[in-house]
PDB file of C-alpha atoms and ligand atoms in Angstrom:
ATOM      1  CA  MET A   1     222.084  -4.072 188.440  1.00 83.00           C
ATOM      2  CA  ASP A   2     221.021  -1.845 185.534  1.00 96.00           C
ATOM      3  CA  LYS A   3     223.105  -2.007 182.397  1.00 98.00           C
ATOM      4  CA  THR A   4     225.374   0.949 181.623  1.00 98.00           C
ATOM      5  CA  ALA A   5     227.430   2.166 178.681  1.00 98.00           C
ATOM      6  CA  ASP A   6     230.384   4.419 177.884  1.00 98.00           C
ATOM      7  CA  LEU A   7     230.260   5.432 174.230  1.00 98.00           C
ATOM      8  CA  HIS A   8     233.576   7.259 173.864  1.00 98.00           C
ATOM      9  CA  VAL A   9     236.778   5.328 174.548  1.00 98.00           C
ATOM     10  CA  HIS A  10     240.258   5.458 172.987  1.00 98.00           C
ATOM     11  CA  THR A  11     242.849   2.687 172.722  1.00 98.00           C
ATOM     12  CA  ILE A  12     246.477   2.396 171.631  1.00 98.00           C
ATOM     13  CA  TYR A  13     245.159   2.461 168.058  1.00 98.00           C
ATOM     14  CA  SER A  14     244.874   6.226 168.485  1.00 98.00           C
ATOM     15  CA  ASP A  15     246.140   8.217 171.456  1.00 98.00           C
ATOM     16  CA  GLY A  16     245.013   6.113 174.408  1.00 98.00           C
ATOM     17  CA  THR A  17     247.317   3.896 176.463  1.00 98.00           C
ATOM     18  CA  PHE A  18     244.974   0.900 176.888  1.00 98.00           C
ATOM     19  CA  SER A  19     244.956  -2.008 174.498  1.00 98.00           C
ATOM     20  CA  PRO A  20     241.437  -3.135 173.577  1.00 98.00           C
ATOM     21  CA  LEU A  21     241.860  -5.999 176.078  1.00 98.00           C
ATOM     22  CA  GLU A  22     242.785  -3.521 178.813  1.00 98.00           C
ATOM     23  CA  VAL A  23     239.700  -1.454 177.970  1.00 98.00           C
ATOM     24  CA  ILE A  24     237.514  -4.517 178.417  1.00 98.00           C
ATOM     25  CA  ASP A  25     239.259  -5.537 181.664  1.00 98.00           C
ATOM     26  CA  PHE A  26     238.830  -2.030 183.039  1.00 98.00           C
ATOM     27  CA  ALA A  27     235.216  -1.800 181.855  1.00 98.00           C
ATOM     28  CA  LYS A  28     234.525  -5.015 183.755  1.00 98.00           C
ATOM     29  CA  LYS A  29     236.161  -3.590 186.856  1.00 98.00           C
ATOM     30  CA  VAL A  30     233.972  -0.478 186.808  1.00 98.00           C
ATOM     31  CA  ASP A  31     230.798  -2.449 186.009  1.00 98.00           C
ATOM     32  CA  LEU A  32     230.109  -1.174 182.524  1.00 98.00           C
ATOM     33  CA  SER A  33     227.997  -3.421 180.302  1.00 98.00           C
ATOM     34  CA  CYS A  34     228.851  -1.742 177.009  1.00 98.00           C
ATOM     35  CA  VAL A  35     231.617   0.408 175.541  1.00 98.00           C
ATOM     36  CA  SER A  36     232.196   1.934 172.152  1.00 98.00           C
ATOM     37  CA  ILE A  37     235.768   2.046 170.913  1.00 98.00           C
ATOM     38  CA  THR A  38     236.085   5.389 169.138  1.00 98.00           C
ATOM     39  CA  ASP A  39     239.677   5.904 168.084  1.00 98.00           C
ATOM     40  CA  HIS A  40     240.741   8.945 166.080  1.00 98.00           C
ATOM     41  CA  ASP A  41     240.782   8.048 162.379  1.00 97.00           C
ATOM     42  CA  ALA A  42     241.287   4.353 163.212  1.00 98.00           C
ATOM     43  CA  VAL A  43     239.319   1.153 163.693  1.00 98.00           C
ATOM     44  CA  GLY A  44     242.200  -1.237 164.447  1.00 98.00           C
ATOM     45  CA  GLY A  45     241.048  -1.901 168.019  1.00 98.00           C
ATOM     46  CA  ILE A  46     237.478  -2.871 167.289  1.00 98.00           C
ATOM     47  CA  GLU A  47     237.880  -6.518 166.336  1.00 98.00           C
ATOM     48  CA  GLU A  48     239.995  -7.314 169.407  1.00 98.00           C
ATOM     49  CA  GLY A  49     237.591  -5.320 171.576  1.00 98.00           C
ATOM     50  CA  ILE A  50     234.593  -7.268 170.324  1.00 98.00           C
ATOM     51  CA  SER A  51     236.225 -10.653 170.806  1.00 98.00           C
ATOM     52  CA  GLU A  52     237.595  -9.866 174.289  1.00 98.00           C
ATOM     53  CA  GLY A  53     234.235  -8.285 175.127  1.00 98.00           C
ATOM     54  CA  LYS A  54     232.446 -11.497 174.258  1.00 98.00           C
ATOM     55  CA  LYS A  55     234.623 -13.390 176.717  1.00 98.00           C
ATOM     56  CA  GLN A  56     233.790 -10.996 179.550  1.00 98.00           C
ATOM     57  CA  ASN A  57     230.201 -10.237 178.584  1.00 98.00           C
ATOM     58  CA  ILE A  58     230.839  -6.641 177.584  1.00 98.00           C
ATOM     59  CA  GLU A  59     229.187  -5.384 174.447  1.00 98.00           C
ATOM     60  CA  VAL A  60     231.492  -3.425 172.126  1.00 98.00           C
ATOM     61  CA  ILE A  61     229.957  -1.027 169.636  1.00 98.00           C
ATOM     62  CA  PRO A  62     232.162  -0.292 166.637  1.00 98.00           C
ATOM     63  CA  GLY A  63     232.908   3.407 166.526  1.00 98.00           C
ATOM     64  CA  ILE A  64     235.277   6.081 165.300  1.00 98.00           C
ATOM     65  CA  GLU A  65     236.124   9.716 166.033  1.00 98.00           C
ATOM     66  CA  LEU A  66     236.870  11.674 162.878  1.00 98.00           C
ATOM     67  CA  THR A  67     238.568  15.061 162.925  1.00 96.00           C
ATOM     68  CA  VAL A  68     236.962  17.528 160.550  1.00 96.00           C
ATOM     69  CA  ASP A  69     237.598  21.146 159.690  1.00 94.00           C
ATOM     70  CA  TYR A  70     234.770  23.643 159.600  1.00 95.00           C
ATOM     71  CA  ASN A  71     235.827  27.181 158.639  1.00 92.00           C
ATOM     72  CA  ASN A  72     239.241  26.593 160.177  1.00 91.00           C
ATOM     73  CA  ILE A  73     237.832  25.215 163.406  1.00 93.00           C
ATOM     74  CA  GLU A  74     238.691  21.683 164.476  1.00 93.00           C
ATOM     75  CA  VAL A  75     235.588  19.619 165.120  1.00 96.00           C
ATOM     76  CA  HIS A  76     235.290  15.973 166.164  1.00 97.00           C
ATOM     77  CA  VAL A  77     232.566  13.755 164.745  1.00 98.00           C
ATOM     78  CA  LEU A  78     231.837  10.355 166.249  1.00 98.00           C
ATOM     79  CA  GLY A  79     230.481   7.543 164.111  1.00 98.00           C
ATOM     80  CA  TYR A  80     228.669   4.565 165.646  1.00 98.00           C
ATOM     81  CA  PHE A  81     227.792   1.147 164.189  1.00 98.00           C
ATOM     82  CA  ILE A  82     230.006   1.760 161.182  1.00 98.00           C
ATOM     83  CA  ASP A  83     230.946  -1.076 158.849  1.00 98.00           C
ATOM     84  CA  TYR A  84     234.528  -1.047 160.073  1.00 98.00           C
ATOM     85  CA  LYS A  85     235.673  -3.645 157.552  1.00 98.00           C
ATOM     86  CA  ASN A  86     234.726  -1.696 154.436  1.00 98.00           C
ATOM     87  CA  PRO A  87     237.884  -1.736 152.236  1.00 98.00           C
ATOM     88  CA  GLU A  88     237.390   1.777 150.798  1.00 98.00           C
ATOM     89  CA  PHE A  89     236.951   3.168 154.286  1.00 98.00           C
ATOM     90  CA  LEU A  90     240.068   1.382 155.540  1.00 98.00           C
ATOM     91  CA  LYS A  91     242.036   2.889 152.668  1.00 97.00           C
ATOM     92  CA  ARG A  92     240.737   6.336 153.512  1.00 96.00           C
ATOM     93  CA  LEU A  93     241.727   5.923 157.165  1.00 97.00           C
ATOM     94  CA  LYS A  94     245.211   4.821 156.190  1.00 96.00           C
ATOM     95  CA  TYR A  95     245.530   7.974 154.111  1.00 95.00           C
ATOM     96  CA  LEU A  96     244.381  10.103 157.056  1.00 95.00           C
ATOM     97  CA  ARG A  97     246.927   8.410 159.341  1.00 95.00           C
ATOM     98  CA  ASN A  98     249.723   9.036 156.833  1.00 95.00           C
ATOM     99  CA  ILE A  99     248.827  12.696 156.850  1.00 95.00           C
ATOM    100  CA  ARG A 100     249.038  12.570 160.633  1.00 96.00           C
ATOM    101  CA  LYS A 101     252.591  11.218 160.401  1.00 96.00           C
ATOM    102  CA  LYS A 102     253.713  14.002 158.066  1.00 96.00           C
ATOM    103  CA  ARG A 103     252.100  16.579 160.276  1.00 97.00           C
ATOM    104  CA  PHE A 104     253.737  15.049 163.341  1.00 98.00           C
ATOM    105  CA  LEU A 105     257.147  15.538 161.702  1.00 98.00           C
ATOM    106  CA  GLN A 106     256.249  19.140 160.871  1.00 98.00           C
ATOM    107  CA  MET A 107     255.347  19.823 164.496  1.00 98.00           C
ATOM    108  CA  VAL A 108     258.613  18.239 165.617  1.00 98.00           C
ATOM    109  CA  GLU A 109     260.450  20.577 163.213  1.00 98.00           C
ATOM    110  CA  LYS A 110     258.684  23.596 164.676  1.00 98.00           C
ATOM    111  CA  LEU A 111     259.645  22.532 168.185  1.00 98.00           C
ATOM    112  CA  LYS A 112     263.280  22.704 167.106  1.00 98.00           C
ATOM    113  CA  GLU A 113     262.848  26.472 166.758  1.00 98.00           C
ATOM    114  CA  PHE A 114     262.236  26.461 170.503  1.00 98.00           C
ATOM    115  CA  GLY A 115     265.356  24.415 171.145  1.00 98.00           C
ATOM    116  CA  ILE A 116     263.381  21.234 171.689  1.00 98.00           C
ATOM    117  CA  ASN A 117     264.645  18.095 169.995  1.00 98.00           C
ATOM    118  CA  ILE A 118     262.230  15.189 169.765  1.00 97.00           C
ATOM    119  CA  GLU A 119     263.261  11.877 168.269  1.00 96.00           C
ATOM    120  CA  ALA A 120     260.359  11.684 165.871  1.00 96.00           C
ATOM    121  CA  ASP A 121     261.252   8.412 164.181  1.00 95.00           C
ATOM    122  CA  THR A 122     261.656   6.616 167.486  1.00 96.00           C
ATOM    123  CA  LEU A 123     258.278   7.876 168.636  1.00 97.00           C
ATOM    124  CA  ILE A 124     256.574   6.968 165.371  1.00 96.00           C
ATOM    125  CA  ASN A 125     258.102   3.488 165.511  1.00 96.00           C
ATOM    126  CA  LYS A 126     257.080   3.057 169.122  1.00 96.00           C
ATOM    127  CA  ASN A 127     253.498   3.886 168.164  1.00 97.00           C
ATOM    128  CA  LYS A 128     253.340   1.921 164.917  1.00 94.00           C
ATOM    129  CA  VAL A 129     249.701   0.863 165.246  1.00 96.00           C
ATOM    130  CA  SER A 130     248.507   4.284 166.441  1.00 97.00           C
ATOM    131  CA  SER A 131     246.988   7.335 164.786  1.00 97.00           C
ATOM    132  CA  ILE A 132     249.911   9.431 165.862  1.00 97.00           C
ATOM    133  CA  GLY A 133     249.067  12.898 167.084  1.00 98.00           C
ATOM    134  CA  ARG A 134     249.420  15.697 169.512  1.00 98.00           C
ATOM    135  CA  LEU A 135     248.797  13.702 172.664  1.00 98.00           C
ATOM    136  CA  HIS A 136     251.781  11.471 171.858  1.00 98.00           C
ATOM    137  CA  LEU A 137     253.871  14.560 171.360  1.00 98.00           C
ATOM    138  CA  ALA A 138     252.554  16.214 174.528  1.00 98.00           C
ATOM    139  CA  ARG A 139     253.407  13.126 176.585  1.00 97.00           C
ATOM    140  CA  GLU A 140     256.924  13.057 175.170  1.00 98.00           C
ATOM    141  CA  LEU A 141     257.401  16.761 175.933  1.00 98.00           C
ATOM    142  CA  TYR A 142     256.268  16.066 179.466  1.00 97.00           C
ATOM    143  CA  GLN A 143     258.312  12.902 179.948  1.00 97.00           C
ATOM    144  CA  LYS A 144     261.463  14.619 178.670  1.00 97.00           C
ATOM    145  CA  GLY A 145     260.901  17.526 181.035  1.00 98.00           C
ATOM    146  CA  HIS A 146     260.244  20.229 178.437  1.00 98.00           C
ATOM    147  CA  VAL A 147     256.926  21.046 180.112  1.00 98.00           C
ATOM    148  CA  SER A 148     255.619  20.375 183.580  1.00 97.00           C
ATOM    149  CA  SER A 149     252.264  18.941 182.446  1.00 96.00           C
ATOM    150  CA  ILE A 150     250.460  17.625 179.378  1.00 96.00           C
ATOM    151  CA  LYS A 151     248.219  20.651 179.636  1.00 96.00           C
ATOM    152  CA  GLU A 152     251.222  22.962 179.418  1.00 98.00           C
ATOM    153  CA  ALA A 153     252.404  21.207 176.253  1.00 98.00           C
ATOM    154  CA  PHE A 154     249.131  22.196 174.591  1.00 98.00           C
ATOM    155  CA  ALA A 155     248.969  25.656 176.136  1.00 98.00           C
ATOM    156  CA  ARG A 156     252.517  26.582 175.121  1.00 98.00           C
ATOM    157  CA  TYR A 157     253.286  24.648 171.977  1.00 98.00           C
ATOM    158  CA  ILE A 158     250.786  22.436 170.224  1.00 98.00           C
ATOM    159  CA  GLY A 159     247.287  23.570 171.214  1.00 97.00           C
ATOM    160  CA  ASP A 160     245.134  25.107 168.466  1.00 93.00           C
ATOM    161  CA  GLY A 161     246.748  28.328 167.299  1.00 93.00           C
ATOM    162  CA  LYS A 162     249.918  27.797 169.350  1.00 98.00           C
ATOM    163  CA  PRO A 163     253.301  28.197 167.609  1.00 98.00           C
ATOM    164  CA  CYS A 164     254.100  24.522 166.963  1.00 98.00           C
ATOM    165  CA  HIS A 165     250.598  23.407 166.037  1.00 98.00           C
ATOM    166  CA  VAL A 166     250.143  22.138 162.502  1.00 97.00           C
ATOM    167  CA  LYS A 167     246.699  21.468 161.088  1.00 91.00           C
ATOM    168  CA  LYS A 168     245.844  18.174 159.481  1.00 83.00           C
ATOM    169  CA  GLU A 169     244.479  17.806 155.977  1.00 68.00           C
ATOM    170  CA  PRO A 170     240.837  18.378 156.705  1.00 75.00           C
ATOM    171  CA  LEU A 171     237.727  16.412 156.001  1.00 94.00           C
ATOM    172  CA  THR A 172     234.634  18.608 155.975  1.00 96.00           C
ATOM    173  CA  PRO A 173     231.761  17.816 158.365  1.00 96.00           C
ATOM    174  CA  ASN A 174     229.688  16.957 155.326  1.00 96.00           C
ATOM    175  CA  GLU A 175     232.241  14.436 154.085  1.00 97.00           C
ATOM    176  CA  ALA A 176     232.477  12.818 157.511  1.00 97.00           C
ATOM    177  CA  VAL A 177     228.701  12.563 157.764  1.00 98.00           C
ATOM    178  CA  SER A 178     228.370  10.971 154.338  1.00 97.00           C
ATOM    179  CA  MET A 179     231.267   8.603 155.042  1.00 98.00           C
ATOM    180  CA  ILE A 180     229.497   7.455 158.202  1.00 98.00           C
ATOM    181  CA  ASN A 181     226.148   7.213 156.383  1.00 97.00           C
ATOM    182  CA  ASP A 182     227.699   5.098 153.635  1.00 97.00           C
ATOM    183  CA  LEU A 183     228.998   2.748 156.334  1.00 98.00           C
ATOM    184  CA  GLY A 184     225.521   2.316 157.792  1.00 97.00           C
ATOM    185  CA  GLY A 185     226.483   4.295 160.877  1.00 98.00           C
ATOM    186  CA  VAL A 186     225.139   7.202 162.893  1.00 98.00           C
ATOM    187  CA  SER A 187     227.098  10.477 163.179  1.00 98.00           C
ATOM    188  CA  VAL A 188     227.312  12.350 166.461  1.00 98.00           C
ATOM    189  CA  LEU A 189     228.909  15.694 167.314  1.00 98.00           C
ATOM    190  CA  ALA A 190     231.566  14.972 169.956  1.00 98.00           C
ATOM    191  CA  HIS A 191     231.946  17.116 173.087  1.00 97.00           C
ATOM    192  CA  PRO A 192     230.070  20.239 171.849  1.00 97.00           C
ATOM    193  CA  LEU A 193     231.148  22.031 175.013  1.00 95.00           C
ATOM    194  CA  LEU A 194     234.760  22.106 173.833  1.00 94.00           C
ATOM    195  CA  LEU A 195     233.744  24.157 170.787  1.00 94.00           C
ATOM    196  CA  ARG A 196     232.701  26.989 173.113  1.00 93.00           C
ATOM    197  CA  ASN A 197     230.376  28.351 170.436  1.00 95.00           C
ATOM    198  CA  ASP A 198     226.733  27.368 170.368  1.00 93.00           C
ATOM    199  CA  ASP A 199     226.003  29.034 167.035  1.00 95.00           C
ATOM    200  CA  LEU A 200     228.675  26.791 165.600  1.00 96.00           C
ATOM    201  CA  VAL A 201     227.016  23.760 167.194  1.00 96.00           C
ATOM    202  CA  GLN A 202     223.746  24.643 165.428  1.00 96.00           C
ATOM    203  CA  GLU A 203     225.554  25.150 162.126  1.00 96.00           C
ATOM    204  CA  LEU A 204     227.199  21.753 162.431  1.00 96.00           C
ATOM    205  CA  ILE A 205     223.862  20.114 163.089  1.00 96.00           C
ATOM    206  CA  ALA A 206     222.618  21.742 159.909  1.00 95.00           C
ATOM    207  CA  GLN A 207     225.446  19.922 158.088  1.00 94.00           C
ATOM    208  CA  GLY A 208     223.634  16.657 158.726  1.00 96.00           C
ATOM    209  CA  ILE A 209     225.147  15.425 161.991  1.00 98.00           C
ATOM    210  CA  GLU A 210     222.481  13.233 163.554  1.00 98.00           C
ATOM    211  CA  GLY A 211     223.385  13.164 167.208  1.00 98.00           C
ATOM    212  CA  ILE A 212     225.035  15.090 170.001  1.00 98.00           C
ATOM    213  CA  GLU A 213     227.289  13.909 172.800  1.00 98.00           C
ATOM    214  CA  VAL A 214     225.420  15.555 175.650  1.00 97.00           C
ATOM    215  CA  TYR A 215     227.183  13.630 178.399  1.00 95.00           C
ATOM    216  CA  HIS A 216     230.945  14.076 178.569  1.00 90.00           C
ATOM    217  CA  PHE A 217     233.044  13.701 181.670  1.00 83.00           C
ATOM    218  CA  ASP A 218     233.557  17.417 182.101  1.00 80.00           C
ATOM    219  CA  SER A 219     230.024  18.743 181.439  1.00 84.00           C
ATOM    220  CA  SER A 220     228.133  20.407 184.250  1.00 89.00           C
ATOM    221  CA  ASP A 221     224.402  19.907 184.781  1.00 91.00           C
ATOM    222  CA  SER A 222     223.509  23.204 183.148  1.00 93.00           C
ATOM    223  CA  VAL A 223     225.576  22.351 180.079  1.00 92.00           C
ATOM    224  CA  LYS A 224     223.903  18.970 179.818  1.00 93.00           C
ATOM    225  CA  GLU A 225     220.465  20.570 180.082  1.00 96.00           C
ATOM    226  CA  LYS A 226     221.322  23.050 177.368  1.00 96.00           C
ATOM    227  CA  TYR A 227     222.425  20.365 174.918  1.00 97.00           C
ATOM    228  CA  LEU A 228     219.542  18.101 175.844  1.00 97.00           C
ATOM    229  CA  ALA A 229     217.151  20.896 174.927  1.00 97.00           C
ATOM    230  CA  LEU A 230     218.990  21.330 171.638  1.00 97.00           C
ATOM    231  CA  ALA A 231     218.712  17.602 170.985  1.00 97.00           C
ATOM    232  CA  VAL A 232     214.963  17.703 171.539  1.00 97.00           C
ATOM    233  CA  LYS A 233     214.601  20.771 169.325  1.00 96.00           C
ATOM    234  CA  HIS A 234     216.488  19.210 166.414  1.00 96.00           C
ATOM    235  CA  ASN A 235     215.423  15.627 167.006  1.00 96.00           C
ATOM    236  CA  LEU A 236     218.989  14.461 167.621  1.00 98.00           C
ATOM    237  CA  VAL A 237     220.238  11.198 169.045  1.00 98.00           C
ATOM    238  CA  VAL A 238     221.737  11.737 172.494  1.00 98.00           C
ATOM    239  CA  THR A 239     224.955   9.972 173.485  1.00 98.00           C
ATOM    240  CA  GLY A 240     227.596  10.195 176.164  1.00 97.00           C
ATOM    241  CA  GLY A 241     230.978   8.890 177.116  1.00 97.00           C
ATOM    242  CA  SER A 242     234.075   9.512 179.157  1.00 97.00           C
ATOM    243  CA  ASP A 243     236.542  10.140 176.292  1.00 97.00           C
ATOM    244  CA  CYS A 244     238.885   7.854 178.218  1.00 98.00           C
ATOM    245  CA  HIS A 245     242.485   7.851 176.936  1.00 98.00           C
ATOM    246  CA  GLY A 246     243.691   5.242 179.416  1.00 97.00           C
ATOM    247  CA  LYS A 247     246.553   6.725 181.409  1.00 96.00           C
ATOM    248  CA  ALA A 248     247.507   9.262 178.724  1.00 94.00           C
ATOM    249  CA  LYS A 249     245.725  12.015 180.629  1.00 87.00           C
ATOM    250  CA  ASP A 250     245.667  12.706 184.342  1.00 77.00           C
ATOM    251  CA  ASN A 251     243.555   9.770 185.418  1.00 89.00           C
ATOM    252  CA  VAL A 252     241.619   6.915 183.902  1.00 96.00           C
ATOM    253  CA  LEU A 253     238.168   8.190 182.963  1.00 96.00           C
ATOM    254  CA  LEU A 254     236.552   4.890 182.078  1.00 97.00           C
ATOM    255  CA  GLY A 255     233.581   4.432 184.369  1.00 93.00           C
ATOM    256  CA  LYS A 256     233.315   8.144 185.166  1.00 94.00           C
ATOM    257  CA  THR A 257     230.571   8.730 182.602  1.00 95.00           C
ATOM    258  CA  LYS A 258     228.084   5.897 182.802  1.00 96.00           C
ATOM    259  CA  MET A 259     225.101   6.135 180.527  1.00 97.00           C
ATOM    260  CA  PRO A 260     221.934   4.152 181.147  1.00 97.00           C
ATOM    261  CA  TYR A 261     221.769   1.390 178.526  1.00 98.00           C
ATOM    262  CA  GLU A 262     218.597   3.005 177.198  1.00 98.00           C
ATOM    263  CA  VAL A 263     220.897   5.364 175.288  1.00 98.00           C
ATOM    264  CA  VAL A 264     222.287   2.400 173.372  1.00 98.00           C
ATOM    265  CA  ASP A 265     218.772   1.091 172.695  1.00 98.00           C
ATOM    266  CA  LYS A 266     217.793   4.463 171.253  1.00 98.00           C
ATOM    267  CA  LEU A 267     220.939   4.654 169.144  1.00 98.00           C
ATOM    268  CA  LYS A 268     220.231   1.181 167.753  1.00 98.00           C
ATOM    269  CA  LYS A 269     216.616   2.048 167.074  1.00 98.00           C
ATOM    270  CA  TYR A 270     217.690   5.192 165.222  1.00 97.00           C
ATOM    271  CA  ARG A 271     220.190   3.173 163.170  1.00 97.00           C
ATOM    272  CA  ASP A 272     217.626   0.488 162.339  1.00 97.00           C
ATOM    273  CA  GLU A 273     215.012   2.996 161.258  1.00 95.00           C
ATOM    274  CA  LYS A 274     217.588   4.755 159.122  1.00 91.00           C
ATOM    275  CA  LEU A 275     218.627   1.527 157.409  1.00 89.00           C
ATOM    276  CA  GLN A 276     214.990   0.835 156.579  1.00 90.00           C
ATOM    277  CA  ARG A 277     214.487   4.235 154.984  1.00 85.00           C
TER     278      ARG A 277
HETATM  279  P1  AMP B 301     245.274  15.431 167.235  1.00 93.56           P
HETATM  280  O1  AMP B 301     244.210  14.434 166.873  1.00 93.56           O
HETATM  281  O2  AMP B 301     246.626  14.963 166.917  1.00 93.56           O
HETATM  282  O3  AMP B 301     244.990  16.812 166.691  1.00 93.56           O
HETATM  283  O4  AMP B 301     245.256  15.578 168.813  1.00 93.56           O
HETATM  284  C1  AMP B 301     244.068  15.906 169.478  1.00 93.56           C
HETATM  285  C2  AMP B 301     244.030  15.141 170.782  1.00 93.56           C
HETATM  286  O5  AMP B 301     244.886  15.770 171.705  1.00 93.56           O
HETATM  287  C3  AMP B 301     242.654  15.154 171.421  1.00 93.56           C
HETATM  288  O6  AMP B 301     241.906  14.060 171.003  1.00 93.56           O
HETATM  289  C4  AMP B 301     242.996  15.006 172.875  1.00 93.56           C
HETATM  290  O7  AMP B 301     243.204  13.650 173.195  1.00 93.56           O
HETATM  291  C5  AMP B 301     244.322  15.701 173.000  1.00 93.56           C
HETATM  292  N1  AMP B 301     244.197  17.090 173.504  1.00 93.56           N
HETATM  293  C6  AMP B 301     243.864  18.196 172.825  1.00 93.56           C
HETATM  294  N2  AMP B 301     243.923  19.284 173.616  1.00 93.56           N
HETATM  295  C7  AMP B 301     244.321  18.843 174.835  1.00 93.56           C
HETATM  296  C8  AMP B 301     244.593  19.460 176.106  1.00 93.56           C
HETATM  297  N3  AMP B 301     244.473  20.779 176.267  1.00 93.56           N
HETATM  298  N4  AMP B 301     244.980  18.667 177.132  1.00 93.56           N
HETATM  299  C9  AMP B 301     245.117  17.343 176.973  1.00 93.56           C
HETATM  300  N5  AMP B 301     244.879  16.700 175.810  1.00 93.56           N
HETATM  301  C10 AMP B 301     244.495  17.437 174.774  1.00 93.56           C
HETATM  302 MN1   MN B 302     242.524  12.077 171.743  1.00 93.56          MN
HETATM  303 MN1   MN B 303     237.579  14.534 170.663  1.00 93.56          MN
HETATM  304 MN1   MN B 304     237.861  11.372 171.942  1.00 93.56          MN
END
């Protein structure tokens, strides 16, 4: 059977529900040959992923998904083949996760204005290893019956621009790109479709982002064609992945976006050529 890859997967180290081991077990079950662990502002799951992957013959590419701010718009930048042990980088990530904690508490405060009391400390303690964020909060709101779905939690309270949403201290796209470059990695614009603004996509590419996530579980054929054409025009690396969050969203997406392994070969080739430059 041909080898396949999913280059966008979350674990408990950010807002997914799968441990790295569970990601590997599930990847095996759905016949993936390669996954990239791309947690938000965190790399804690990579080592375990790689070692469990070795046992089950699944290749794990070290990755990350960084949140950046571009003119007040939240943008996600993926980084692949990063040196995930770099001490300066680890320090920076810890700082970003601390900001997430403070912001989590601020969102919890805002929810109080709507008569909603969330036990923030309990939640933070329960998710000690995680980049705590909105999905944790949304799940709690749902589990405690304050909303009837995760989607509603975002639509009513914590989605962008909603009354209890608090922004994080931003990195700029440029900073994220140079961070990833310094780590020997390749930067990729995550799920461009979700930005719903193609001029913005072009502007972000002009900031030095080297690739584009053309394949995402929710993209239609016409969307994929559009971004593929953009990739050709700007000579971008093309990637794809499910953005699986384990069971944190409606259903497990791992295996729903299977890329031909050729995508990984091209990504590696791009990285190698870049390192030689
Ligand atoms: P944060 O990093 O804390 O700002 O949270 C962003 C995360 O929340 C994203 O990575 C998604 O996992 C999740 N998210 C954002 N919007 C939605 C939505 N409408 N429905 C479900 N999950 C969402
Ligand atoms: Mn997420
Ligand atoms: Mn994202
Ligand atoms: Mn993601």
